[in-house]
mmCIF file of C-alpha atoms in Angstrom:
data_model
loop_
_atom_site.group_PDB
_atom_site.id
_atom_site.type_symbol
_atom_site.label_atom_id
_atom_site.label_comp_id
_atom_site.label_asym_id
_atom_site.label_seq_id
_atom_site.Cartn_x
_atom_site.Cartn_y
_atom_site.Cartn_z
ATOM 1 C CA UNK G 1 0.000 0.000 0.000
ATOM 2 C CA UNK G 2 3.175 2.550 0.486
ATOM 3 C CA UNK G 3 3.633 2.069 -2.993
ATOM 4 C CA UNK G 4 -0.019 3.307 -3.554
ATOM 5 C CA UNK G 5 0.306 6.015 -1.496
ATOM 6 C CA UNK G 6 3.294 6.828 -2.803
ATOM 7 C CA UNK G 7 1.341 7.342 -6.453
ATOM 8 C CA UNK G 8 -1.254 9.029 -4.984
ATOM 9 C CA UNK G 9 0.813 11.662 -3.199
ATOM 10 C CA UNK G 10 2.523 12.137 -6.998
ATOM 11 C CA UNK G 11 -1.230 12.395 -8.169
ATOM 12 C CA UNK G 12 -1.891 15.158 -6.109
ATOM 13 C CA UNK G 13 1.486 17.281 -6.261
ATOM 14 C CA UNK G 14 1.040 17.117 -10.271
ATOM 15 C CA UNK G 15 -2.887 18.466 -9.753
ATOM 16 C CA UNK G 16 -2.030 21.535 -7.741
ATOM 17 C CA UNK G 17 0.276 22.439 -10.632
ATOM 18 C CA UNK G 18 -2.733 23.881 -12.031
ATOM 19 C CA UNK G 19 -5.051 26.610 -11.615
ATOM 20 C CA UNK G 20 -8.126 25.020 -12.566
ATOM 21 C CA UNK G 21 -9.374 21.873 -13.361
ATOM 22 C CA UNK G 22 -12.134 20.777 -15.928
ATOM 23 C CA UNK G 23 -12.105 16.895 -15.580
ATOM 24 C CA UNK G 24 -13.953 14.713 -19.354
ATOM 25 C CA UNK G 25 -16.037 13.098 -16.909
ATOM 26 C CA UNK G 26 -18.257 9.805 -17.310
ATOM 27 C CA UNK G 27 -19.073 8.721 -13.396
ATOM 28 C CA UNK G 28 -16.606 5.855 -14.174
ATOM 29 C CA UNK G 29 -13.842 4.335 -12.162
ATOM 30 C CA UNK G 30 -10.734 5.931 -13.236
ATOM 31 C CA UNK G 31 -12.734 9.697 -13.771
ATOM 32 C CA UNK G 32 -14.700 9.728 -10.362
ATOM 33 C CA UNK G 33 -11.416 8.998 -8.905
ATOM 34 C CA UNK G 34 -9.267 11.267 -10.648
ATOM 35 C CA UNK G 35 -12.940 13.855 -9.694
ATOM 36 C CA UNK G 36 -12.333 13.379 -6.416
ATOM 37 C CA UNK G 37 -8.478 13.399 -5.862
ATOM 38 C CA UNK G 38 -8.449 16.691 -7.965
ATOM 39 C CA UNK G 39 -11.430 18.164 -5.981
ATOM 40 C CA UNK G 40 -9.176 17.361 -2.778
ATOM 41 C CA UNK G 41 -6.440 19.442 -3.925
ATOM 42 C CA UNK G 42 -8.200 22.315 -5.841
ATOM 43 C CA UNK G 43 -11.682 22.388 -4.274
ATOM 44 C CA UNK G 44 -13.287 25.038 -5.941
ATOM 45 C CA UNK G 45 -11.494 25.131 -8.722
ATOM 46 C CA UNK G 46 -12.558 21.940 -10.514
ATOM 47 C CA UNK G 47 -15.342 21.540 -13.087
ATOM 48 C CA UNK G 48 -17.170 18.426 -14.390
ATOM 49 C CA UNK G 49 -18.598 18.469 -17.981
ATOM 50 C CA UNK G 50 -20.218 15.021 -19.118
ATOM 51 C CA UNK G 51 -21.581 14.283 -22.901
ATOM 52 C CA UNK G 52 -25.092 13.623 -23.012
ATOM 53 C CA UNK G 53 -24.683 11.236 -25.907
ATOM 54 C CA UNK G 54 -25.978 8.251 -27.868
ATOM 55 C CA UNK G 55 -23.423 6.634 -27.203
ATOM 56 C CA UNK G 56 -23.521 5.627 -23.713
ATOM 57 C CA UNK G 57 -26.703 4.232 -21.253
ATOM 58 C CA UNK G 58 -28.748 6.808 -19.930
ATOM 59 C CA UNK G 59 -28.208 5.472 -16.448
ATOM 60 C CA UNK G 60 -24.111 6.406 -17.161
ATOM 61 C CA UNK G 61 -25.418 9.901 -17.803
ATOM 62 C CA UNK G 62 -27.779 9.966 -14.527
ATOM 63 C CA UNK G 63 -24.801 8.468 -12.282
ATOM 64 C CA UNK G 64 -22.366 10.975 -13.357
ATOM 65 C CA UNK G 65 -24.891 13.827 -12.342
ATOM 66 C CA UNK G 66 -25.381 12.210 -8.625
ATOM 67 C CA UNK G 67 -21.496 10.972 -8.458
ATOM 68 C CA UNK G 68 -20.320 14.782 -9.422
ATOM 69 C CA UNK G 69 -23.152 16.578 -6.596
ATOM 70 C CA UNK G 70 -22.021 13.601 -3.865
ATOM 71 C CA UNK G 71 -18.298 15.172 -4.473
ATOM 72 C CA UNK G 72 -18.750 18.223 -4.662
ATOM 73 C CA UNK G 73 -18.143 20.209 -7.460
ATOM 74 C CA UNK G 74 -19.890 21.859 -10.387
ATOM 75 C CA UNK G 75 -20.802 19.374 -12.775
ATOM 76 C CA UNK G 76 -21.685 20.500 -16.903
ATOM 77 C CA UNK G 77 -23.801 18.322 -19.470
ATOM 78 C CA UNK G 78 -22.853 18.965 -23.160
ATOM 79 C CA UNK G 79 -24.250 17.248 -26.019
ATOM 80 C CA UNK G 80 -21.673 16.004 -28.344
ATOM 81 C CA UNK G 81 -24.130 14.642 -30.906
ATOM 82 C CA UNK G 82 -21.800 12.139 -32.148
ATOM 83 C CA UNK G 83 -24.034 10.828 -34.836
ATOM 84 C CA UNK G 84 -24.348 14.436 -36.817
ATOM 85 C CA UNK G 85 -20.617 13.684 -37.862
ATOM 86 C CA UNK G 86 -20.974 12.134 -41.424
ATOM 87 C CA UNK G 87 -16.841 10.504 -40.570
ATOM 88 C CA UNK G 88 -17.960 9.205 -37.217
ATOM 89 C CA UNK G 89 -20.832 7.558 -38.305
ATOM 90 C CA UNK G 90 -18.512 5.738 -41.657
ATOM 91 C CA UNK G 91 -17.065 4.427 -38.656
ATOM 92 C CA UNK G 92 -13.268 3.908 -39.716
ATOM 93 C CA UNK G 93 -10.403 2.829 -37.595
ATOM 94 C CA UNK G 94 -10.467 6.732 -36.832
ATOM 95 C CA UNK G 95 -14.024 6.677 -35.307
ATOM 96 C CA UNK G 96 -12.307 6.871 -31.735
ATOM 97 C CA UNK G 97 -10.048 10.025 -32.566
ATOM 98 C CA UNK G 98 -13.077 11.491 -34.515
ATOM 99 C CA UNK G 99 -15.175 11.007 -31.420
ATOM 100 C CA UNK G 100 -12.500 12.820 -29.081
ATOM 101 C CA UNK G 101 -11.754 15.258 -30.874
ATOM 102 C CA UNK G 102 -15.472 16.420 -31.366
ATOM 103 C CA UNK G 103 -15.614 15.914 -27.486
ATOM 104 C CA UNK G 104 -12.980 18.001 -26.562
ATOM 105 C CA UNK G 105 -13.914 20.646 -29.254
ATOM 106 C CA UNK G 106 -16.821 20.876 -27.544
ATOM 107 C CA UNK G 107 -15.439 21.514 -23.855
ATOM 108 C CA UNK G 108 -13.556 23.680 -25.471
ATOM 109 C CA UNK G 109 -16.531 26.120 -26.347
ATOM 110 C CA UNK G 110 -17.682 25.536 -22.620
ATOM 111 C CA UNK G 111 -14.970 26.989 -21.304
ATOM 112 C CA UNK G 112 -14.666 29.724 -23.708
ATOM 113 C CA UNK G 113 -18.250 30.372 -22.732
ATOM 114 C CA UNK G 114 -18.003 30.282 -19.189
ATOM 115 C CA UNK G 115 -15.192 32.249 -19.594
ATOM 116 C CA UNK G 116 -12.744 29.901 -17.170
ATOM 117 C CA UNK G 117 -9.035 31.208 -16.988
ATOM 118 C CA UNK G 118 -6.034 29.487 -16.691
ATOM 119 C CA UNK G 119 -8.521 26.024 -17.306
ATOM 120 C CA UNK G 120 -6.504 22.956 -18.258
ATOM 121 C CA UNK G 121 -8.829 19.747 -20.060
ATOM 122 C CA UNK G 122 -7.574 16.747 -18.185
ATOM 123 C CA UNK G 123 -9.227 12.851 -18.909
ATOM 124 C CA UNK G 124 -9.288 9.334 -17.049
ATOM 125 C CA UNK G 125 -7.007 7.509 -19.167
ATOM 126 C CA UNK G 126 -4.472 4.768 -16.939
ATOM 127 C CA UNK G 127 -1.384 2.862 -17.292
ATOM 128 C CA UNK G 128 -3.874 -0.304 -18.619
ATOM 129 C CA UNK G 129 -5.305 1.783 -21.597
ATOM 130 C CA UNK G 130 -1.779 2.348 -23.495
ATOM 131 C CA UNK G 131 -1.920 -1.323 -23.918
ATOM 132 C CA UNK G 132 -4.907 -1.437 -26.230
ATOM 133 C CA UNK G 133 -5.925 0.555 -29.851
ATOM 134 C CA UNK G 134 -6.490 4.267 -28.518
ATOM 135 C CA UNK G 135 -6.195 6.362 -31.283
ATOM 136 C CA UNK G 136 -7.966 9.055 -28.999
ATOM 137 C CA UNK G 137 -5.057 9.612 -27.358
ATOM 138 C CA UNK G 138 -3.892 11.478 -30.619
ATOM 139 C CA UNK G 139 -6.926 14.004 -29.987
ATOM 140 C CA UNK G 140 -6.424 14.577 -26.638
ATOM 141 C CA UNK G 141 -2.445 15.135 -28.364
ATOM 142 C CA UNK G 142 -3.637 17.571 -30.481
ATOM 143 C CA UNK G 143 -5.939 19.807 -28.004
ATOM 144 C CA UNK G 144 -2.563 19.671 -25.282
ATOM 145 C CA UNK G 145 -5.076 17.448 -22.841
ATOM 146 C CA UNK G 146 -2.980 15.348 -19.773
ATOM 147 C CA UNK G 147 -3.976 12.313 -18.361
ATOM 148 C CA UNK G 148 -2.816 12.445 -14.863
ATOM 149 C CA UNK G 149 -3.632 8.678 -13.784
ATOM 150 C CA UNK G 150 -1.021 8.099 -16.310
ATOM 151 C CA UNK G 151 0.928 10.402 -15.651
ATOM 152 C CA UNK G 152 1.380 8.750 -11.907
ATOM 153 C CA UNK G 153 1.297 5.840 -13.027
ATOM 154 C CA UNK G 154 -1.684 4.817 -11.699
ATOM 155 C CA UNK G 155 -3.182 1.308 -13.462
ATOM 156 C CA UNK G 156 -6.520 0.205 -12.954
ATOM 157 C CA UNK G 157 -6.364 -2.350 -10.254
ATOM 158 C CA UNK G 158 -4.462 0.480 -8.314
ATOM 159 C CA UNK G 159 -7.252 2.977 -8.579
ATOM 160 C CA UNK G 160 -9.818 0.224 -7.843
ATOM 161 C CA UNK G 161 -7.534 0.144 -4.148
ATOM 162 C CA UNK G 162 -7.166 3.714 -3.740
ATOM 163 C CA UNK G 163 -10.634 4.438 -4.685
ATOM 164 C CA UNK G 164 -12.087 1.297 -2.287
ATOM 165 C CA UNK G 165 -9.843 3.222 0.222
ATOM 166 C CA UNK G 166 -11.302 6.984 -0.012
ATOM 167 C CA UNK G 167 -14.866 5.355 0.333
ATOM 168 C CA UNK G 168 -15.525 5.550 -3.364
ATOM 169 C CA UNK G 169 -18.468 3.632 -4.494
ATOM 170 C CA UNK G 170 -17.447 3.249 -8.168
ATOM 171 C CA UNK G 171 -14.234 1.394 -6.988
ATOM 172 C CA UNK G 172 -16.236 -1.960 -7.954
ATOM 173 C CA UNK G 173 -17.868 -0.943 -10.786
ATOM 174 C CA UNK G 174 -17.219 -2.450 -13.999
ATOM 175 C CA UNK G 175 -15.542 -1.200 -16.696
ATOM 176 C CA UNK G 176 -17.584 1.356 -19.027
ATOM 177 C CA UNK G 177 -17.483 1.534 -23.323
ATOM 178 C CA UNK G 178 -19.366 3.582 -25.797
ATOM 179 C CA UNK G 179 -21.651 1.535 -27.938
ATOM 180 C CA UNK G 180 -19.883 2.228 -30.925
ATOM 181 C CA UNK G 181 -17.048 -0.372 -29.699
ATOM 182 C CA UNK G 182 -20.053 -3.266 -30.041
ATOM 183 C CA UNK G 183 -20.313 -2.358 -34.085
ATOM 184 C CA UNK G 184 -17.440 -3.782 -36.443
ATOM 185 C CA UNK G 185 -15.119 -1.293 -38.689
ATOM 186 C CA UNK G 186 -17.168 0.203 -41.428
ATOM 187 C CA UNK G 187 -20.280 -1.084 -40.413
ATOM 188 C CA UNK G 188 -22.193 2.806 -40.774
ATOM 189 C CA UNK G 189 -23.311 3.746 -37.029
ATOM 190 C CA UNK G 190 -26.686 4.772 -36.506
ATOM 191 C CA UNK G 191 -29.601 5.563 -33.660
ATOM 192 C CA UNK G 192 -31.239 2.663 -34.486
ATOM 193 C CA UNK G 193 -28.416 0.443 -34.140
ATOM 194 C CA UNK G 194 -27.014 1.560 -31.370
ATOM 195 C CA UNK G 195 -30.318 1.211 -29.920
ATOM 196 C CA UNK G 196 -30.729 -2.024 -30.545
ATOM 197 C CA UNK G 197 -27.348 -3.442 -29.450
ATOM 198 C CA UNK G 198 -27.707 -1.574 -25.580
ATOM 199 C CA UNK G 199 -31.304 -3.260 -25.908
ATOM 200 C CA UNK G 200 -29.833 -6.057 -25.639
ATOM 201 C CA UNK G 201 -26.890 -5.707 -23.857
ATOM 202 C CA UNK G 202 -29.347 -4.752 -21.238
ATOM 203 C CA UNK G 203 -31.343 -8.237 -21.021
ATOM 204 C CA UNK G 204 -28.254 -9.220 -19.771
ATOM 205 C CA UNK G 205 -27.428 -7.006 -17.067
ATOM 206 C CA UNK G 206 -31.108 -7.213 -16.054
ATOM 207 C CA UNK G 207 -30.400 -11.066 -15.692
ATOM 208 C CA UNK G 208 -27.531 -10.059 -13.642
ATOM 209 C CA UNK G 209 -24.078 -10.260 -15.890
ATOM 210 C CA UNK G 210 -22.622 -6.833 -15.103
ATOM 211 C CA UNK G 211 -19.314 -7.175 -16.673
ATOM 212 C CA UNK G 212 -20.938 -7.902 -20.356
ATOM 213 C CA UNK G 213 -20.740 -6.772 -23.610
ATOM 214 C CA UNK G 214 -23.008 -7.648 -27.214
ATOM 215 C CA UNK G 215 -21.573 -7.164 -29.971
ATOM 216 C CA UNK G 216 -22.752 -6.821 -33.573
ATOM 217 C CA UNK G 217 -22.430 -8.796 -36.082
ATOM 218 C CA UNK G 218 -25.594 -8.193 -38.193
ATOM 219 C CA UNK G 219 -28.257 -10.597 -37.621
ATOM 220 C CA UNK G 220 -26.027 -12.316 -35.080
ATOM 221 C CA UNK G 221 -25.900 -11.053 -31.674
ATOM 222 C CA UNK G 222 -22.155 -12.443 -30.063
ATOM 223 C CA UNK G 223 -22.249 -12.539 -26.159
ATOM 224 C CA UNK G 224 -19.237 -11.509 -24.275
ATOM 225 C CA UNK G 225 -19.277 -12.334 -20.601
ATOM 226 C CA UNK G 226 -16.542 -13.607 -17.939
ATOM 227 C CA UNK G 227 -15.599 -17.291 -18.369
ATOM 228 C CA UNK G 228 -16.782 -17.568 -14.660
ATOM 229 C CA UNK G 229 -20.431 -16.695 -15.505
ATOM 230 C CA UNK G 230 -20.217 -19.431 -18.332
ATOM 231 C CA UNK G 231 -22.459 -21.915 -15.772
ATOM 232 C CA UNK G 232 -25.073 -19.518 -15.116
ATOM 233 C CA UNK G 233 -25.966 -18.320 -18.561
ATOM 234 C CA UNK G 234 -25.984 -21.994 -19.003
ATOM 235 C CA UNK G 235 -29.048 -22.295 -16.992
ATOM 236 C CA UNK G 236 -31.695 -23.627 -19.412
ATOM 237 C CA UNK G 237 -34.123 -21.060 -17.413
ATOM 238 C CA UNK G 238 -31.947 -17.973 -18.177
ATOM 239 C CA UNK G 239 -30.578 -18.976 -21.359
ATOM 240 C CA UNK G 240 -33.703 -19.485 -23.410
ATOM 241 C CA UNK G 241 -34.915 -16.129 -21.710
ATOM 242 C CA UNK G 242 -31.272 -14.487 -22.992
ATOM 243 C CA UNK G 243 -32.371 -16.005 -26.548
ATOM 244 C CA UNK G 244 -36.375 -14.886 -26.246
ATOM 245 C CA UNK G 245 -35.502 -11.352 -25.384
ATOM 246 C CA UNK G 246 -32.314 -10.786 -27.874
ATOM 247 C CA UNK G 247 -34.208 -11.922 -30.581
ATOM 248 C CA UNK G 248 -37.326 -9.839 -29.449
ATOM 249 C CA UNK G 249 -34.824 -6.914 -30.230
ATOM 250 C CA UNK G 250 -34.319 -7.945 -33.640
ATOM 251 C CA UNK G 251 -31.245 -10.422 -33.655
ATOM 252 C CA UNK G 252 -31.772 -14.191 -35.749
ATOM 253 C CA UNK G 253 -29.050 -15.637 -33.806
ATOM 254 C CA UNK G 254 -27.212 -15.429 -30.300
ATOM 255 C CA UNK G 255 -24.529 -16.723 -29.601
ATOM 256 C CA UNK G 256 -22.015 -16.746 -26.571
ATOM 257 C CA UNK G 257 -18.273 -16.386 -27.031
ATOM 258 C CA UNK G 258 -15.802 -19.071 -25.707
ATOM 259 C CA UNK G 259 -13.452 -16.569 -25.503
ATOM 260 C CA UNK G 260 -15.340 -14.622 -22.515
ATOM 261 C CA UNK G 261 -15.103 -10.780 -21.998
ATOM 262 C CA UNK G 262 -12.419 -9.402 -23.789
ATOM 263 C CA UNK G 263 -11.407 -5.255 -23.591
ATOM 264 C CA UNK G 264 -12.188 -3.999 -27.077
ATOM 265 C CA UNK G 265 -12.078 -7.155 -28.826
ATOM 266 C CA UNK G 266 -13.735 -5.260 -31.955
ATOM 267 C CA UNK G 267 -10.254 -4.192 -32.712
ATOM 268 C CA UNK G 268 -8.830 -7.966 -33.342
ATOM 269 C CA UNK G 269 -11.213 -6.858 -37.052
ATOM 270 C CA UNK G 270 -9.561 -3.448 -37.466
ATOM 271 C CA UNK G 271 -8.528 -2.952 -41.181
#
């Protein structure tokens, strides 16, 4: 834990650096914790701003509002519409940098409005994330945006522990995507797709697999779940209820993937 603390301690000395704080925000792990470290150190001085976007559960939206008034600090909803960007919605290797950089454009205007000095853009990115397909990171390049949890070093399993420690309720909470990263390369992006893939993503939370994903595959719904929940969804009670409700939504065929849950598998298809 020294070496935790250790981290943490580097966390905050890099935060008071600045002046003021406006924290890309989504009520997930690593952002509620970096939220809350940075609201330790600056009080005041930090600002929220969330996307209200079609890209992510409503609940995700609702939970950042309460997790942002339960710390503390002033919390601002933009909408990023996503899907009114003709090259997002092609949805290329470069939907993720598209996406970011139309996000932080966007908080960019916000603070311009609000007329913030001496604000500095900072996101929730960790040690874990350099490991997988991020092209976001080039936006976040481009606009001069830190990632402090990086920056420290931080991974996730250490701001799970830190977080658990300062009382945080997200430090359990699993891991968070946009919808897009259900859809394969250049399959076009749309409402009613992404509608139908969190449909059915969420008969499976409802039947209790938190740490889930469904991914697209046109009339074939592919279930991604922990290898550990195999013998539940095996249950012939919740599995033909899985099947029922999935193909309610509009899929032909379901099918569960030996492989288990795997972090932005989508990109093992990237062209």
């Amino acid at each position: 834990m020294e070496k935790l603390y250790i981290k943490k301690e580097n966390l905050k000395k890099n935060l008071r650096l600045f002046d003021c704080l406006v924290v890309a925000f989504s009520g997930g792990v690593d952002s509620t914790f970096l939220l809350a470290v940075a609201h330790e150190v600056l009080k005041e001085k930090v600002i929220a701003v969330t996307s209200h976007s079609s890209l992510h559960f409503n609940e995700e939206r609702t939970d950042a509002v309460r997790l942002a008034k339960k710390i503390g600090v002033k919390h601002i909803i933009i909408n990023s519409n996503e899907l009114s960007l003709e090259e997002f919605c092609l949805n290329t290797h470069e939907r993720c940098y598209i996406c970011k950089k139309n996000l932080f454009q966007e908080m960019e205007k916000v603070i311009n409005i609000a007329k913030v000095k001496s604000a500095v853009i900072v996101h929730g990115a960790n040690m874990d994330d350099l490991d997988d397909y991020r092209p976001g990171f080039r936006a976040a390049e481009e606009f001069n945006i830190t990632a402090p949890l990086i920056t420290a070093g931080l991974t996730k399993a250490e701001i799970r522990k830190l977080s658990q420690k300062m009382g945080l309720e997200t430090w359990n909470k699993p891991s968070m995507s946009c919808l897009a990263t259900r859809i394969p390369y250049y399959t076009n992006i749309s409402e009613k797709l992404l509608v139908k893939v969190a449909g059915a993503e969420r008969v499976l939370k409802d039947a209790g697999f938190e740490d889930c994903r469904v991914r697209y595959h046109g009339d074939v719904a592919r279930i991604e779940i922990s290898a550990s929940s195999f013998q539940k969804i095996m249950q012939v009670n919740i599995r033909t209820d899985i099947i029922k409700k999935i193909k309610e939504i509009g899929f032909i065929y379901v099918v569960l993937d030996l492989d288990g849950y795997v972090q932005g598998s989508m990109n093992r298809m990237r062209i």
